[in-house]
């Protein structure tokens, strides 16, 4: 078949619908698997897993929202999540960092701030 009279909105609508249906199918299959295997699922004992699932879903929505805008700006900022992990490991776990790690953390922060300033001027 040929794509005739197809605009960007139609393609986006079809993509979103297939995305939603894919996740609905995965959820249905997971539910069936749990029922067939007889796995007990009790909400009070699964608090940490539920919290992790909510955080992961929020992160995915944030990622999709960011990439729907200016991907050239969003991608480097999203990729700097490892630097956030290094900073948090220093603060929370009291891990020792080398001087090279401090320099690269500083450079990434400067890079993200530069992108933010450039994007703000555009």
CSV table of C-alpha atoms in Angstrom, one decimal, residues 5-60:
chain,number,residue,atom,x,y,z
A,5,UNK,CA,-2.5,11.9,2.3
A,6,UNK,CA,-0.7,11.0,5.4
A,7,UNK,CA,0.5,13.8,7.6
A,8,UNK,CA,2.6,14.1,10.7
A,9,UNK,CA,-0.4,14.0,13.0
A,10,UNK,CA,-1.6,10.8,11.6
A,11,UNK,CA,1.8,9.1,11.9
A,12,UNK,CA,2.1,10.3,15.5
A,13,UNK,CA,-1.4,9.1,16.3
A,14,UNK,CA,-0.7,5.6,14.9
A,15,UNK,CA,2.6,5.5,16.7
A,16,UNK,CA,1.1,6.4,20.0
A,17,UNK,CA,-1.8,3.9,19.6
A,18,UNK,CA,0.6,1.1,18.7
A,19,UNK,CA,2.8,2.1,21.7
A,20,UNK,CA,-0.2,2.0,24.1
A,21,UNK,CA,-1.4,-1.3,22.7
A,22,UNK,CA,2.0,-2.9,23.0
A,23,UNK,CA,2.1,-2.0,26.7
A,24,UNK,CA,-1.5,-3.1,27.2
A,25,UNK,CA,-0.6,-6.5,25.7
A,26,UNK,CA,2.5,-6.8,27.9
A,27,UNK,CA,0.5,-6.0,31.0
A,28,UNK,CA,-2.2,-8.6,30.0
A,29,UNK,CA,0.4,-11.3,29.3
A,30,UNK,CA,2.1,-10.5,32.7
A,31,UNK,CA,-1.2,-10.8,34.5
A,32,UNK,CA,-2.0,-14.1,32.8
A,33,UNK,CA,1.5,-15.4,33.6
A,34,UNK,CA,1.1,-14.5,37.3
A,35,UNK,CA,-2.4,-16.1,37.4
A,36,UNK,CA,-1.2,-19.3,35.7
A,37,UNK,CA,1.9,-19.6,37.9
A,38,UNK,CA,-0.2,-19.0,41.0
A,39,UNK,CA,2.1,-16.2,42.2
A,40,UNK,CA,0.6,-14.3,45.2
A,41,UNK,CA,0.8,-10.6,44.9
A,42,UNK,CA,0.1,-8.7,48.1
A,43,UNK,CA,0.3,-4.9,47.9
A,44,UNK,CA,1.6,-4.2,51.4
A,45,UNK,CA,4.6,-6.5,51.1
A,46,UNK,CA,5.4,-5.2,47.6
A,47,UNK,CA,5.8,-1.5,48.6
A,48,UNK,CA,9.4,-1.2,47.4
A,49,UNK,CA,8.7,-2.8,44.0
A,50,UNK,CA,5.7,-0.6,43.5
A,51,UNK,CA,7.7,2.5,44.4
A,52,UNK,CA,10.4,1.4,42.0
A,53,UNK,CA,7.8,0.8,39.2
A,54,UNK,CA,6.3,4.3,39.8
A,55,UNK,CA,9.8,5.9,39.6
A,56,UNK,CA,10.7,4.0,36.5
A,57,UNK,CA,7.5,4.9,34.8
A,58,UNK,CA,7.9,8.6,35.7
A,59,UNK,CA,11.4,8.5,34.4
A,60,UNK,CA,10.2,7.0,31.1
